[in-house]
Coordinates of C-alpha atoms and ligand atoms in Angstrom, one line a residue:
M2 CA -21.1 46.2 -5.7
S3 CA -19.6 47.7 -2.8
L4 CA -18.0 46.4 0.5
D5 CA -20.3 45.6 3.4
T6 CA -18.4 47.7 6.0
A7 CA -21.0 47.7 8.7
A8 CA -20.9 43.7 8.6
I9 CA -16.9 44.1 8.6
T10 CA -16.9 46.6 11.6
A11 CA -19.5 44.6 13.6
A12 CA -17.8 41.4 13.0
S13 CA -14.1 42.9 13.7
A14 CA -15.4 44.5 17.1
R15 CA -15.6 40.7 18.2
F16 CA -12.0 40.2 17.5
P17 CA -10.0 43.2 18.9
K18 CA -6.4 43.8 18.2
P19 CA -4.1 43.3 21.1
A20 CA -1.7 46.2 21.8
R21 CA 1.1 45.0 19.8
S22 CA 2.3 44.6 16.2
F23 CA 2.3 41.5 13.8
T24 CA 4.6 40.9 10.6
Y25 CA 3.8 38.4 7.6
G26 CA 7.3 36.8 7.4
T27 CA 9.3 34.0 6.8
A28 CA 6.4 31.9 6.9
G29 CA 3.2 33.9 7.3
V30 CA 2.5 35.3 10.6
R31 CA 3.6 33.6 13.8
T32 CA 3.6 34.5 17.2
L33 CA 1.9 33.2 20.7
G34 CA -1.5 31.5 19.7
K35 CA -3.6 33.5 22.2
D36 CA -2.7 36.9 20.4
L37 CA -3.8 35.5 17.1
D38 CA -7.5 36.3 17.0
S39 CA -7.6 39.5 15.1
T40 CA -5.2 38.5 12.8
C41 CA -7.0 35.4 11.6
F42 CA -10.3 37.6 11.3
R43 CA -8.3 39.9 9.1
L44 CA -6.1 38.0 7.1
A45 CA -9.4 35.6 6.1
I46 CA -10.8 39.0 4.4
V47 CA -6.9 39.3 2.8
A48 CA -7.6 35.8 1.7
A49 CA -11.2 36.7 0.5
L50 CA -9.7 39.4 -1.3
R51 CA -7.3 37.3 -3.1
S52 CA -9.6 35.1 -4.3
K53 CA -11.8 37.8 -6.0
W54 CA -8.7 39.1 -7.3
A55 CA -8.0 35.6 -8.9
K56 CA -11.6 35.5 -10.5
G57 CA -13.2 33.1 -7.4
K58 CA -10.4 30.9 -7.7
V59 CA -9.7 29.1 -4.7
T60 CA -7.1 30.4 -2.0
G61 CA -6.1 28.7 1.0
L62 CA -5.6 29.7 4.9
M63 CA -3.5 27.1 7.1
V64 CA -3.6 27.7 11.1
T65 CA -0.6 26.4 12.2
A66 CA 2.9 27.1 13.8
S67 CA 5.0 24.6 12.4
H68 CA 8.0 23.5 14.4
N69 CA 7.5 26.1 16.8
P70 CA 6.2 25.4 20.5
E71 CA 2.7 24.2 21.3
Q72 CA 1.6 27.9 22.6
D73 CA 2.6 29.5 19.4
N74 CA 0.4 29.5 16.5
G75 CA 0.1 31.1 12.9
L76 CA -1.2 31.4 9.7
K77 CA 0.2 30.5 6.3
A78 CA -1.5 31.6 3.0
V79 CA -1.7 29.8 -0.1
D80 CA -2.2 31.1 -3.5
P81 CA -4.5 30.0 -5.9
R82 CA -1.6 27.8 -7.6
G83 CA -1.2 25.8 -4.6
E84 CA 2.4 27.9 -3.6
M85 CA 2.7 30.3 -1.0
L86 CA 1.1 34.0 -1.1
A87 CA 2.8 36.0 -3.9
S88 CA 5.0 38.4 -1.9
S89 CA 3.5 41.5 -3.4
W90 CA 0.6 40.3 -1.3
E91 CA 2.6 40.2 2.2
A92 CA 2.6 43.8 2.6
H93 CA -1.2 43.6 2.8
C94 CA -1.4 40.7 5.1
T95 CA 0.8 43.1 7.5
R96 CA -0.9 46.3 7.1
I97 CA -4.4 44.9 7.8
A98 CA -3.2 42.8 11.0
N99 CA -1.6 45.9 12.5
A100 CA -4.9 48.4 11.8
A101 CA -5.3 50.2 15.1
S102 CA -9.1 50.4 15.0
D103 CA -12.4 48.7 13.2
D104 CA -12.7 51.9 11.1
E105 CA -8.8 52.0 10.1
L106 CA -9.3 48.0 9.3
V107 CA -12.3 49.2 6.8
G108 CA -10.0 52.0 5.4
V109 CA -7.2 49.3 4.9
V110 CA -9.7 46.9 3.1
Q111 CA -10.9 49.6 0.6
D112 CA -7.3 50.5 -0.3
I113 CA -6.3 46.8 -0.8
V114 CA -9.3 46.6 -3.3
A115 CA -8.5 49.9 -5.1
K116 CA -4.9 49.2 -5.4
E117 CA -5.5 45.7 -6.7
S118 CA -8.3 46.8 -8.9
I119 CA -10.8 43.8 -7.3
D120 CA -13.9 43.5 -8.6
L121 CA -16.4 43.1 -5.5
S122 CA -18.8 41.4 -7.5
Q123 CA -16.4 38.3 -8.1
A124 CA -17.2 35.3 -5.8
A125 CA -14.5 34.4 -3.0
V126 CA -13.9 30.6 -2.3
V127 CA -11.4 29.7 0.6
V128 CA -10.2 26.6 1.9
Y129 CA -8.9 26.4 5.1
A130 CA -7.2 23.6 7.5
Y131 CA -5.3 23.6 11.1
D132 CA -3.2 21.3 13.1
T133 CA -3.4 19.7 16.2
R134 CA -2.6 23.0 18.6
P135 CA -5.3 23.5 21.2
T136 CA -5.7 27.1 20.1
C137 CA -6.4 26.1 16.6
P138 CA -10.3 26.0 17.1
A139 CA -10.8 29.5 18.3
L140 CA -8.5 30.9 15.7
V141 CA -10.7 29.0 13.0
R142 CA -13.8 30.4 14.2
A143 CA -12.0 34.0 14.1
L144 CA -10.9 32.9 10.3
E145 CA -14.6 32.0 9.4
A146 CA -15.9 35.3 10.7
G147 CA -13.6 37.0 8.5
L148 CA -14.7 34.9 5.4
D149 CA -18.3 35.4 6.7
A150 CA -17.9 39.2 6.5
L151 CA -16.5 39.2 2.9
G152 CA -19.5 36.9 1.8
A153 CA -16.8 34.3 0.9
T154 CA -17.6 30.4 0.6
K155 CA -16.2 28.6 3.1
R156 CA -14.7 25.2 2.7
N157 CA -13.2 23.8 6.0
A158 CA -10.9 21.0 5.2
G159 CA -10.2 19.9 8.9
L160 CA -7.3 18.6 10.4
L161 CA -4.6 18.2 7.7
T162 CA -1.0 18.7 7.3
T163 CA 0.3 21.9 5.5
P164 CA 1.4 20.1 2.4
Q165 CA -1.9 18.8 2.4
L166 CA -3.8 21.9 2.3
H167 CA -1.5 23.3 -0.7
Y168 CA -2.4 20.3 -2.7
L169 CA -6.2 21.1 -2.3
V170 CA -5.8 24.3 -3.3
R171 CA -4.3 23.4 -6.7
A172 CA -6.3 20.3 -6.9
Y173 CA -9.7 22.6 -6.7
N174 CA -8.4 25.0 -9.3
T175 CA -7.1 22.6 -12.0
Q176 CA -10.2 20.2 -11.8
G177 CA -11.5 19.7 -15.1
T178 CA -8.7 20.9 -17.0
D179 CA -5.5 19.8 -18.7
E180 CA -3.3 20.6 -15.8
A181 CA -5.7 18.6 -13.3
Y182 CA -3.7 17.9 -10.3
G183 CA -5.4 15.2 -8.9
E184 CA -8.9 14.7 -6.8
P185 CA -9.6 17.8 -4.2
T186 CA -10.3 15.9 -1.4
E187 CA -7.9 14.5 1.5
E188 CA -8.1 10.8 -0.2
G189 CA -7.4 12.0 -3.6
Y190 CA -4.0 13.1 -2.2
Y191 CA -2.9 9.7 -0.6
E192 CA -4.3 8.1 -3.9
K193 CA -1.9 10.0 -5.9
M194 CA 1.0 9.4 -4.2
A195 CA 0.4 6.1 -3.6
Q196 CA -0.3 5.0 -7.0
A197 CA 2.9 6.9 -8.1
F198 CA 4.9 5.3 -5.4
K199 CA 4.0 1.8 -6.4
T200 CA 4.7 2.7 -9.7
L201 CA 8.2 3.3 -9.0
V202 CA 9.7 0.7 -6.1
P203 CA 10.4 -2.8 -4.9
A204 CA 10.0 -3.6 -1.1
A205 CA 12.2 -2.7 1.6
S206 CA 13.2 -2.8 5.3
P207 CA 10.8 -0.3 7.8
L208 CA 11.3 3.2 8.3
V209 CA 10.5 4.6 11.9
V210 CA 9.0 8.0 11.5
D211 CA 8.9 10.4 14.2
C212 CA 5.8 12.3 13.7
A213 CA 6.8 15.5 16.2
N214 CA 3.5 14.6 18.0
G215 CA 1.9 16.7 15.2
V216 CA -0.6 16.6 12.6
G217 CA 1.7 14.5 10.5
A218 CA 0.8 11.4 12.7
P219 CA -2.9 10.9 11.5
A220 CA -2.0 11.6 8.1
L221 CA 0.7 9.0 7.8
Q222 CA -1.6 6.7 9.6
K223 CA -4.2 7.4 6.6
L224 CA -1.4 7.0 4.1
Q225 CA -0.7 3.5 5.5
K226 CA -3.8 2.5 4.1
Y227 CA -3.1 3.3 0.5
I228 CA 0.5 1.8 0.5
P229 CA 0.2 -1.9 1.4
A230 CA 2.6 -2.5 4.5
A231 CA 4.4 -5.2 2.3
S232 CA 5.7 -2.3 0.1
L233 CA 6.6 0.2 2.8
P234 CA 6.5 -0.8 6.2
F235 CA 6.5 2.1 8.9
K236 CA 6.9 2.0 12.6
V237 CA 5.1 5.5 13.5
L238 CA 6.2 7.1 16.5
R239 CA 5.6 10.2 18.4
T240 CA 1.8 10.2 17.8
A241 CA 0.5 11.9 20.9
I242 CA -1.4 14.8 19.3
S243 CA -3.9 15.2 22.0
T244 CA -1.4 15.4 25.2
P245 CA -0.9 18.8 26.2
G246 CA 2.7 20.4 25.4
A247 CA 3.8 17.1 23.7
L248 CA 4.0 19.1 20.3
N249 CA 7.6 19.4 18.9
S250 CA 8.8 18.8 22.6
G251 CA 11.9 16.5 22.5
C252 CA 11.5 15.2 19.1
G253 CA 10.4 16.3 15.4
A254 CA 12.8 17.6 12.7
D255 CA 13.8 21.0 13.8
Y256 CA 15.1 19.4 17.3
V257 CA 16.9 16.6 15.6
K258 CA 18.6 19.1 13.1
T259 CA 19.3 21.5 15.8
T260 CA 20.6 19.2 18.6
Q261 CA 22.1 16.6 15.7
S262 CA 20.8 13.6 18.2
L263 CA 18.0 11.3 18.5
P264 CA 14.5 12.2 19.5
A265 CA 14.6 12.1 23.3
G266 CA 14.1 8.2 24.7
L267 CA 14.1 6.8 20.7
E268 CA 17.3 5.1 21.6
S269 CA 15.1 2.5 23.7
E270 CA 12.5 1.8 20.8
V271 CA 14.7 1.3 17.6
Q272 CA 17.3 -1.0 16.5
A273 CA 20.9 -0.6 16.2
D274 CA 20.3 -0.6 12.2
S275 CA 16.8 1.4 12.0
R276 CA 16.6 3.5 9.2
M277 CA 14.7 6.6 10.7
C278 CA 13.1 10.1 10.2
S279 CA 11.4 13.2 11.9
F280 CA 8.8 15.1 10.7
D281 CA 8.0 18.7 11.9
G282 CA 4.9 19.8 13.6
D283 CA 2.8 20.7 10.4
A284 CA 4.6 18.0 8.3
D285 CA 6.1 20.3 5.9
R286 CA 9.9 19.2 6.7
I287 CA 11.6 16.1 6.9
V288 CA 15.3 14.9 8.3
F289 CA 16.6 11.3 7.9
Y290 CA 18.9 9.6 10.3
Y291 CA 20.6 6.5 11.3
L292 CA 23.2 5.2 13.9
R293 CA 26.7 4.4 12.7
G294 CA 28.8 2.4 15.6
D295 CA 28.1 2.0 19.1
P296 CA 24.6 3.2 19.5
R297 CA 25.2 4.6 23.4
E298 CA 27.7 7.1 21.7
K299 CA 26.4 10.5 20.9
A300 CA 28.8 10.3 17.8
S301 CA 27.2 7.4 16.4
F302 CA 23.9 9.5 15.3
R303 CA 24.3 10.2 11.5
L304 CA 22.2 13.0 10.2
L305 CA 20.8 13.1 6.2
D306 CA 19.2 16.7 6.2
G307 CA 18.0 18.6 3.8
D308 CA 21.4 19.3 1.7
K309 CA 22.0 15.4 1.3
I310 CA 18.1 15.0 0.2
T311 CA 19.2 18.1 -2.3
A312 CA 22.2 15.7 -3.4
L313 CA 20.3 12.3 -3.5
A314 CA 17.7 13.9 -5.9
A315 CA 19.6 16.0 -7.9
D316 CA 21.9 13.0 -8.6
W317 CA 19.2 10.5 -9.5
I318 CA 17.1 13.0 -11.6
S319 CA 20.3 14.2 -13.4
E320 CA 21.1 10.6 -14.2
L321 CA 17.5 9.9 -15.6
V322 CA 17.2 12.9 -17.6
K323 CA 20.4 12.0 -19.4
T324 CA 19.1 8.1 -19.6
A325 CA 15.9 9.5 -21.1
E326 CA 17.2 11.5 -24.0
V327 CA 15.7 14.5 -23.2
D328 CA 17.0 18.0 -23.2
L329 CA 16.4 19.3 -19.8
K330 CA 18.3 21.2 -17.4
V331 CA 18.7 20.4 -13.8
G332 CA 19.6 22.9 -11.2
S333 CA 19.4 23.0 -7.4
V334 CA 18.6 26.0 -4.9
Q335 CA 20.0 26.2 -1.2
T336 CA 20.5 28.9 1.6
A337 CA 23.4 30.0 3.3
Y338 CA 22.8 27.2 5.9
A339 CA 23.8 24.6 3.5
N340 CA 26.8 22.8 4.5
G341 CA 29.8 24.0 2.7
S342 CA 30.6 20.4 1.8
S343 CA 27.1 20.0 0.3
T344 CA 27.4 23.1 -2.2
R345 CA 31.0 21.9 -3.0
Y346 CA 29.5 18.4 -4.0
L347 CA 26.6 20.0 -6.0
E348 CA 28.7 22.7 -8.0
Q349 CA 30.5 20.0 -9.6
R350 CA 27.4 18.5 -10.7
V351 CA 24.5 21.2 -11.4
P352 CA 24.1 24.6 -11.0
V353 CA 23.3 26.2 -7.8
T354 CA 21.6 29.0 -6.5
C355 CA 21.6 30.7 -3.2
T356 CA 18.5 32.4 -1.7
P357 CA 17.8 34.0 1.4
T358 CA 16.0 31.5 4.3
G359 CA 12.1 31.1 3.3
V360 CA 10.8 28.2 1.3
K361 CA 8.9 31.0 -0.9
Y362 CA 12.4 32.2 -1.9
L363 CA 13.9 28.8 -3.0
H364 CA 10.6 27.8 -4.6
H365 CA 11.0 30.7 -6.8
A366 CA 14.6 30.4 -7.8
A367 CA 14.0 26.5 -8.6
E368 CA 11.0 27.7 -11.4
S369 CA 13.7 29.2 -13.2
Y370 CA 15.3 25.6 -14.1
D371 CA 13.3 22.9 -16.1
I372 CA 13.8 20.7 -12.7
G373 CA 14.5 22.8 -9.8
V374 CA 15.8 20.5 -6.7
Y375 CA 15.3 22.6 -3.6
F376 CA 15.8 22.3 0.2
E377 CA 17.1 23.8 3.0
A378 CA 19.3 22.2 5.4
N379 CA 16.6 21.9 7.8
G380 CA 14.7 19.7 5.7
H381 CA 12.2 21.8 4.2
G382 CA 11.8 21.6 0.3
T383 CA 10.8 19.9 -2.9
V384 CA 11.4 19.3 -6.5
L385 CA 9.8 21.4 -9.2
F386 CA 9.1 20.3 -12.7
S387 CA 8.4 22.9 -15.2
P388 CA 5.1 22.6 -17.3
A389 CA 7.5 22.8 -20.3
S390 CA 9.5 19.6 -18.8
I391 CA 6.5 17.8 -18.5
A392 CA 5.3 18.5 -22.0
K393 CA 8.9 17.5 -23.4
L394 CA 8.6 14.1 -21.1
K395 CA 5.3 13.4 -22.6
G396 CA 6.2 14.2 -26.3
A397 CA 9.4 12.6 -26.4
G398 CA 9.5 9.9 -29.3
S399 CA 10.1 6.5 -28.6
G400 CA 13.8 6.1 -28.5
A401 CA 16.0 3.1 -26.6
P402 CA 13.9 1.1 -24.1
E403 CA 16.1 2.4 -21.2
A404 CA 15.1 5.7 -22.5
A405 CA 11.7 5.4 -22.5
A406 CA 11.6 3.6 -19.0
A407 CA 13.4 6.8 -17.6
R408 CA 10.9 9.3 -19.0
K409 CA 8.4 7.0 -17.5
Q410 CA 10.1 7.0 -14.2
L411 CA 10.4 11.4 -14.1
L412 CA 6.8 11.3 -15.1
A413 CA 5.9 9.1 -12.1
L414 CA 8.2 11.3 -9.8
T415 CA 6.2 14.4 -10.9
E416 CA 3.1 12.7 -9.7
L417 CA 5.1 11.5 -6.6
I418 CA 6.5 14.9 -5.7
N419 CA 4.1 17.6 -4.0
Q420 CA 4.9 20.6 -6.1
T421 CA 3.0 23.1 -4.8
V422 CA 5.4 23.0 -1.5
G423 CA 7.9 21.1 0.7
D424 CA 6.0 18.0 1.8
A425 CA 7.2 15.6 4.4
L426 CA 5.1 12.7 3.5
S427 CA 6.0 12.8 -0.1
D428 CA 9.4 13.9 0.4
M429 CA 9.7 10.7 2.6
L430 CA 8.4 8.7 -0.6
L431 CA 10.9 10.2 -2.7
V432 CA 13.6 9.4 -0.9
E433 CA 12.5 5.8 -0.1
V434 CA 12.2 5.5 -4.1
V435 CA 15.7 6.7 -4.9
L436 CA 17.3 4.5 -2.3
R437 CA 15.3 1.7 -3.2
V438 CA 15.8 1.8 -7.0
T439 CA 19.6 2.8 -6.5
G440 CA 19.9 -0.2 -4.4
R441 CA 21.5 2.1 -1.6
S442 CA 21.3 1.9 2.3
F443 CA 21.3 5.1 4.6
A444 CA 25.0 4.8 5.1
E445 CA 25.8 4.5 1.4
W446 CA 24.1 7.6 0.9
D447 CA 25.3 9.4 3.6
S448 CA 28.9 8.6 2.2
T449 CA 28.3 11.0 -0.8
Y450 CA 30.1 13.8 0.8
E451 CA 31.3 14.4 4.5
D452 CA 29.6 17.5 6.4
L453 CA 31.8 19.8 7.7
P454 CA 31.1 19.9 11.4
N455 CA 28.3 22.7 12.2
R456 CA 26.2 24.1 14.7
L457 CA 23.2 26.6 15.2
L458 CA 22.7 28.5 18.1
K459 CA 19.5 30.7 18.8
V460 CA 20.5 34.0 20.8
L461 CA 18.0 36.1 22.7
V462 CA 18.4 39.6 22.0
P463 CA 16.4 42.8 23.4
D464 CA 15.4 43.9 19.7
R465 CA 16.0 41.5 16.9
T466 CA 15.1 44.0 14.2
L467 CA 18.3 45.9 14.7
F468 CA 20.0 43.1 12.8
E469 CA 19.8 43.4 9.0
T470 CA 21.5 41.1 6.2
T471 CA 22.3 41.3 2.8
D472 CA 23.7 38.7 0.1
A473 CA 21.2 35.9 0.6
E474 CA 21.5 36.8 4.1
R475 CA 25.1 35.8 4.6
R476 CA 26.2 39.2 5.6
L477 CA 25.1 41.5 8.3
T478 CA 24.9 45.3 7.4
R479 CA 23.7 46.1 10.8
P480 CA 24.6 46.5 13.7
A481 CA 27.3 48.6 12.3
G482 CA 30.9 46.7 12.7
L483 CA 29.8 43.3 13.6
Q484 CA 30.1 41.9 10.1
A485 CA 33.8 42.5 10.2
Q486 CA 34.0 41.0 13.9
I487 CA 32.7 37.9 12.7
E488 CA 34.8 37.4 9.7
H489 CA 37.8 38.0 11.6
E490 CA 36.9 35.5 14.1
A491 CA 35.9 32.9 11.6
A492 CA 39.0 33.4 9.5
R493 CA 40.8 32.2 12.7
Y494 CA 39.7 28.7 11.6
A495 CA 40.6 26.0 8.8
G496 CA 37.6 26.4 6.8
G497 CA 35.7 28.6 9.2
R498 CA 32.4 30.1 8.0
S499 CA 29.5 31.8 10.3
F500 CA 26.7 34.5 9.6
V501 CA 24.2 36.0 11.8
R502 CA 20.4 36.5 11.0
P503 CA 17.1 37.4 12.4
S504 CA 14.8 34.6 12.7
G505 CA 11.4 35.1 10.7
T506 CA 9.4 32.9 12.9
E507 CA 10.8 33.1 16.8
D508 CA 11.7 36.1 18.7
C509 CA 15.5 35.3 18.3
V510 CA 18.7 35.9 16.2
R511 CA 20.2 32.8 14.8
V512 CA 23.9 31.9 14.8
Y513 CA 25.5 29.5 12.1
A514 CA 28.9 28.2 12.4
E515 CA 31.2 25.6 10.4
C516 CA 34.8 24.7 10.1
E517 CA 37.0 21.6 9.6
K518 CA 37.9 20.6 12.8
A519 CA 35.2 19.2 14.9
D520 CA 36.7 20.2 18.5
E521 CA 37.4 23.9 17.5
L522 CA 33.8 24.2 16.4
G523 CA 32.6 25.0 20.1
A524 CA 34.7 27.9 20.3
L525 CA 34.0 29.2 17.1
A526 CA 30.0 29.2 17.6
E527 CA 30.3 30.6 21.4
N528 CA 32.6 33.3 20.6
I529 CA 30.4 34.6 17.6
K530 CA 27.4 34.4 19.9
K531 CA 29.4 36.6 22.1
L532 CA 29.9 39.3 19.7
V533 CA 26.0 39.1 18.9
E534 CA 25.4 39.5 22.4
D535 CA 27.5 42.4 22.9
A536 CA 26.5 44.1 19.6
A537 CA 22.9 43.7 20.5
K538 CA 23.5 45.3 23.9
A539 CA 25.0 48.1 22.4
A540 CA 22.9 49.0 19.6
A541 CA 19.7 48.4 21.8
Q542 CA 21.4 51.3 24.0
A543 CA 22.2 53.5 21.2
Ligands
G16_7 C1 9.7 28.1 8.3 C2 9.8 28.6 6.5 C3 11.3 28.0 6.7 C4 12.4 28.6 7.4 C5 11.8 28.3 9.0 C6 12.9 28.8 9.9 O1 9.8 26.9 8.2 O2 8.9 27.9 6.0 O3 11.8 28.2 5.1 O4 13.6 27.9 7.1 O5 10.6 28.7 9.1 O6 13.0 30.3 9.5 P1 13.7 31.1 10.3 O7 15.1 30.9 10.7 O8 13.3 32.8 9.6 O9 13.0 31.3 11.9 P2 8.0 26.2 9.3 O10 8.8 24.7 8.7 O11 8.4 26.7 10.7 O12 7.3 26.7 8.4

């Protein structure tokens, strides 16, 4: 069977490529939604080819720009195991998105077919979903045209969170096998998690959830139908999914993490002792927080971010493994953004790996452990149980009653946790389980270790591609000389550490700084920012 090149060319003519370039970066393609029709059309072709390559297994495409502002949009591709697209295929996405003409596009498609030895007679099935952004309907139409051009079977899963789409892909592909992941429906997703949650916990006080005015809002409202309010009472806030401009604006996990404060206006909607958390726009990240002392003081805000989630989960899972009398290695994965205190805390307990930013890197590193706990400081992450560890837990002999109970809890955790990708809903339930089973409050969890004061700044530069990094993004190799200046500046502060990296999802360079004394942090961060601005100007002029 050969490619229907005429169908591809004719359909492609309806989605002309704007005069600009695209990159499949940290989390897929991401830019202004109005520029993405051609990219959606073309990445749908790649998703169909990937499905053919995988002998007809279902692949996925999510239309979202996650934590970015509402006018942005993007695409995240999902592999047959429900995980992020294999990095070896990212270059195909970038190439196809940048093909200058319809004919060049056909050439790229033919090239991918040849390079990946794709049998075109295989069927292709692609499931796709989208978030609440106003540009989604048009982008979904372009995506569908791309699937039609390859004759792929289309499964429109509708309005979903990103992790729900990842779940669906794995569930479709494992249906009827020994590895069946769950019913391949949205209801199946809620039922699986709710069942595991009920197995694991006693009741507790309400949790206030900021849904970032995004797709997590309807998902959480649906989840409530599966978990009785008596066992998990929620107060669901920031649910305005059809209010223009509301998405991620003054709320959401990214806002809370970067401003280290409550979502705008939340102080009047919560109590001094409220337990709170925030999702991001596509509900694949979560951070928790509470108020300590006078709620009117900014200093009363206490953040429990991805690092604290790692510590909580790694500690409890390590304890369970010990009690369960099974030989399993628990490890953790972080990025350079991990607070220095969290890394020190974890290193005394479990092996710690550091990878570049991007959950795709952390996910793969976590697979090298029997049980890998990974979270970026921004709250994006999950826990992976290797197939061998699940088999060990299932096959272990009877032993002491506590050992059997711990094994049962670990197995229920494998059902509760979305193992395809970080998932705000599933991570929220995981944290609830650990706190309730161990009888801890947010304040007790918070006291695990004290974060070093830290700041994250966005710096707008003429050309972020002039910034290149090495050593898991902890050091710059370009612009020349800047790294030495950063190190020299950081060394002036007790416990000072700073790094600079180009963002893979926004047009900016990010500056991270931490040091022991809160009153010195502002100077450290601002001085590094100034060094970056000066170096960027000089590099752009060179
Ligand atoms: C995406 C990635 C995350 C990454 C974040 C920020 O998150 O999936 O792994 O931490 O972007 O990346 P950068 O600093 O390169 O812009 P999301 O939630 O936006 O998909």
